[in-house]
Coordinates of C-alpha atoms in Angstrom, one line a residue:
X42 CA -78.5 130.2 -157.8
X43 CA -81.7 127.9 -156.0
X44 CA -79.4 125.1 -155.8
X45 CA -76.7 127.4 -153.7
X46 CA -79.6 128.7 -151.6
X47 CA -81.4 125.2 -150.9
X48 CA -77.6 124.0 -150.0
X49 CA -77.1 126.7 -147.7
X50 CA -80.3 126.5 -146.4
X51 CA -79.7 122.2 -145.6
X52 CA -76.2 122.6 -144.4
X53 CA -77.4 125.5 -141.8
X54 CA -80.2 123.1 -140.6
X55 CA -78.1 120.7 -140.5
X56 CA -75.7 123.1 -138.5
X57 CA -78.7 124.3 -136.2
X58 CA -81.0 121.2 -135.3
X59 CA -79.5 119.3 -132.1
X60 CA -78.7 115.6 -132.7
X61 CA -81.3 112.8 -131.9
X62 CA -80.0 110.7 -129.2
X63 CA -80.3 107.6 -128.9
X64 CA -82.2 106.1 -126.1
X65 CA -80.4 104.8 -123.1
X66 CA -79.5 101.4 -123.0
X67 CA -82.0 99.7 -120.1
X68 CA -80.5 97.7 -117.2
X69 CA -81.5 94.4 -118.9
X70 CA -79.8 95.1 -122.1
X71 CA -76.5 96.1 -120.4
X72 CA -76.7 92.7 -118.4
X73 CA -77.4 90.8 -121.5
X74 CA -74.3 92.7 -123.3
X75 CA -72.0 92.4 -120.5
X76 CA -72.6 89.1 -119.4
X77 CA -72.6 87.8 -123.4
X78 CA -69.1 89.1 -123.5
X79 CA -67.8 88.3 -120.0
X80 CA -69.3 84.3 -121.3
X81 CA -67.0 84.6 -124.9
X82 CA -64.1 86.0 -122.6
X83 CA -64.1 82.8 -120.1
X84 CA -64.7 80.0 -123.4
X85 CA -61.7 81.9 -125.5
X86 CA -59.5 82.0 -122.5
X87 CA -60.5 78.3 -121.9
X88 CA -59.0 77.4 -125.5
X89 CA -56.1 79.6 -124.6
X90 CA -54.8 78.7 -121.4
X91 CA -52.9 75.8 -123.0
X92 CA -51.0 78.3 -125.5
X93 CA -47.0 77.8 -126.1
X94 CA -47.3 81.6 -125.9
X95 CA -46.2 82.3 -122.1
X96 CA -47.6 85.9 -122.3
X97 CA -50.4 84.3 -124.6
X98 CA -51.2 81.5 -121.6
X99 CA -51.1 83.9 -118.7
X100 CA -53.1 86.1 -120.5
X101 CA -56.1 83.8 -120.6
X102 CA -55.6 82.8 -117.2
X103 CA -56.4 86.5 -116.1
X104 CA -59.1 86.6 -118.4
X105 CA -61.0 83.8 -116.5
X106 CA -60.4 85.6 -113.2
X107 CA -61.8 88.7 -114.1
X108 CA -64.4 87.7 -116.2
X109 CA -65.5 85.8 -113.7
X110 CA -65.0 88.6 -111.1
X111 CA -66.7 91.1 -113.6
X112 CA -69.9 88.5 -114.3
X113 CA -70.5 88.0 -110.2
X114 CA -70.0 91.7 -110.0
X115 CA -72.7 92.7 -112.6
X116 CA -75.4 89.8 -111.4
X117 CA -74.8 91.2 -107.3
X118 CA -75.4 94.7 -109.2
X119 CA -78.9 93.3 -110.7
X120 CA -80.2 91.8 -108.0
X121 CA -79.6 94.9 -105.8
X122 CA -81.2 97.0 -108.5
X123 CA -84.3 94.6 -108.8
X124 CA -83.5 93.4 -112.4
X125 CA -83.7 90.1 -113.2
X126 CA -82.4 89.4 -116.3
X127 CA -82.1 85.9 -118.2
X128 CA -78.6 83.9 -118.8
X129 CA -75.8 85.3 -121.2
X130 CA -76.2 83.9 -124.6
X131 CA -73.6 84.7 -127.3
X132 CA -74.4 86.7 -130.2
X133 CA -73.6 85.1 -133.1
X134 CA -70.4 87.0 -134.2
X135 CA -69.0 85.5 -130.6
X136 CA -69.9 82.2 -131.4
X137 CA -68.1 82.3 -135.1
X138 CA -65.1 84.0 -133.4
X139 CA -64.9 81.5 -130.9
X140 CA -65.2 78.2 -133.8
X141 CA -62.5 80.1 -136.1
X142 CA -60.3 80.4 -132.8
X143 CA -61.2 76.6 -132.0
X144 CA -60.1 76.1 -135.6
X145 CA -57.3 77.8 -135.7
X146 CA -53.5 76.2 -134.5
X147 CA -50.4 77.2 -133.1
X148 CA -48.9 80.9 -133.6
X149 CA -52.1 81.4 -136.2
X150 CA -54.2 80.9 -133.0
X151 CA -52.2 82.9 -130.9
X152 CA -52.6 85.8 -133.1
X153 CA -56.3 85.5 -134.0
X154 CA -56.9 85.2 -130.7
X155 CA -55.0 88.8 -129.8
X156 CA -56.6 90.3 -132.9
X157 CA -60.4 89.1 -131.3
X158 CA -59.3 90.7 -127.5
X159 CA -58.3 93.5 -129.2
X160 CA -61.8 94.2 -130.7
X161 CA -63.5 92.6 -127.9
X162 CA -62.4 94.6 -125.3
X163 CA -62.7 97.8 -127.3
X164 CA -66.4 97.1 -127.8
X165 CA -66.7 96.5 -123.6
X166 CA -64.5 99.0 -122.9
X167 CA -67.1 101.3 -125.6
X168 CA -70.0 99.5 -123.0
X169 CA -68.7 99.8 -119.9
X170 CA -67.9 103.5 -119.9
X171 CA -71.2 104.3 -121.8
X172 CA -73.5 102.6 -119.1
X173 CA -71.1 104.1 -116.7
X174 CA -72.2 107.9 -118.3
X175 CA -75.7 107.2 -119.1
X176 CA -76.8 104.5 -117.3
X177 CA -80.5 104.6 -115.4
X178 CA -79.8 101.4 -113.1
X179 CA -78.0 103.1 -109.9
X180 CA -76.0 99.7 -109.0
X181 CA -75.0 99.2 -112.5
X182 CA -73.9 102.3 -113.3
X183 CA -71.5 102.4 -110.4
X184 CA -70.4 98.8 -111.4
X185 CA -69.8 99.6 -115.3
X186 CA -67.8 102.4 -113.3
X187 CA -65.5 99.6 -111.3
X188 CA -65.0 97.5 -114.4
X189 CA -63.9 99.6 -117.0
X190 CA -60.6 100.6 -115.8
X191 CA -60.1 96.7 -115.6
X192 CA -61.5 96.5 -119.2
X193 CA -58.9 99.3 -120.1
X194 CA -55.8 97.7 -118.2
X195 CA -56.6 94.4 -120.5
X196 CA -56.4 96.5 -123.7
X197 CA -52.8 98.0 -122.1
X198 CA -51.8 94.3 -121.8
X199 CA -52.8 93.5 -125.2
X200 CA -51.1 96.6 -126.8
X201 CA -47.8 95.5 -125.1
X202 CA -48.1 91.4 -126.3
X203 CA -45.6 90.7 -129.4
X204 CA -47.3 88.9 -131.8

């Protein structure tokens, strides 16, 4: 009978106590995020632009437009906001990604390299639209804003790709 009571007693705390957010992500970190991935983006699409894949090839090739549209974007955003933030450095999941995708041949490459856009952009897209909502940087917000349907219309291309 105590253990029912101390269980309903948890669960309706549990039920009753509001969720601890988590603390906004600061203009700095959401450069240092955004420009990490826009720098993976433009060295992946770099390895890919020579694919036999035509839908593989052109792919990349709009990758290093917009990443590099995306990049410009976000550093014009910083500088009007007053941030000054240090280069892009790749984590180091992005850096292994990008040596397996180096390693990798042929169709094998062609598909890791769909199966890494696919998370990739599902993390930025996950970025983008969160800095977007909660951002405190005025400039960066709206920009997050302006990229993320881009972000979005790269993970429609990739959901239509055969592989």
């Amino acid at each position: 009978m105590t253990l029912r009571l101390l269980i309903g007693a948890a669960t309706l705390a549990a039920l009753t106590t509001p969720a601890i957010a988590a603390p906004a992500m600061t203009g700095k970190q959401f450069i240092a995020k955004a420009g990490a991935s826009d720098l993976w983006e433009r060295k992946e699409a770099a390895i890919m632009t020579t694919s036999t894949n035509g839908d593989v090839a052109a792919f990349a090739k709009q990758m290093t437009v917009d990443h590099t549209k995306s990049t410009d974007m976000v550093k014009a955003a910083a500088k009007a906001d007053g941030i000054k933030a240090a280069p892009p450095m790749m984590s180091a999941k992005q850096k292994s990604d990008l040596a397996a995708l180096a390693a990798s041949k042929g169709a094998a490459r062609d598909s890791l390299y769909v199966t890494q856009q696919k998370a990739a952009h599902a993390d930025a897209l996950t970025l983008m639209q969160g800095y977007s909502n909660d951002g405190r940087a005025k400039h960066l917000k709206e920009t997050a804003g302006k990229i993320a349907p881009v972000v979005q219309s790269h993970i429609d291309m990739l959901n239509k790709m055969a592989m």
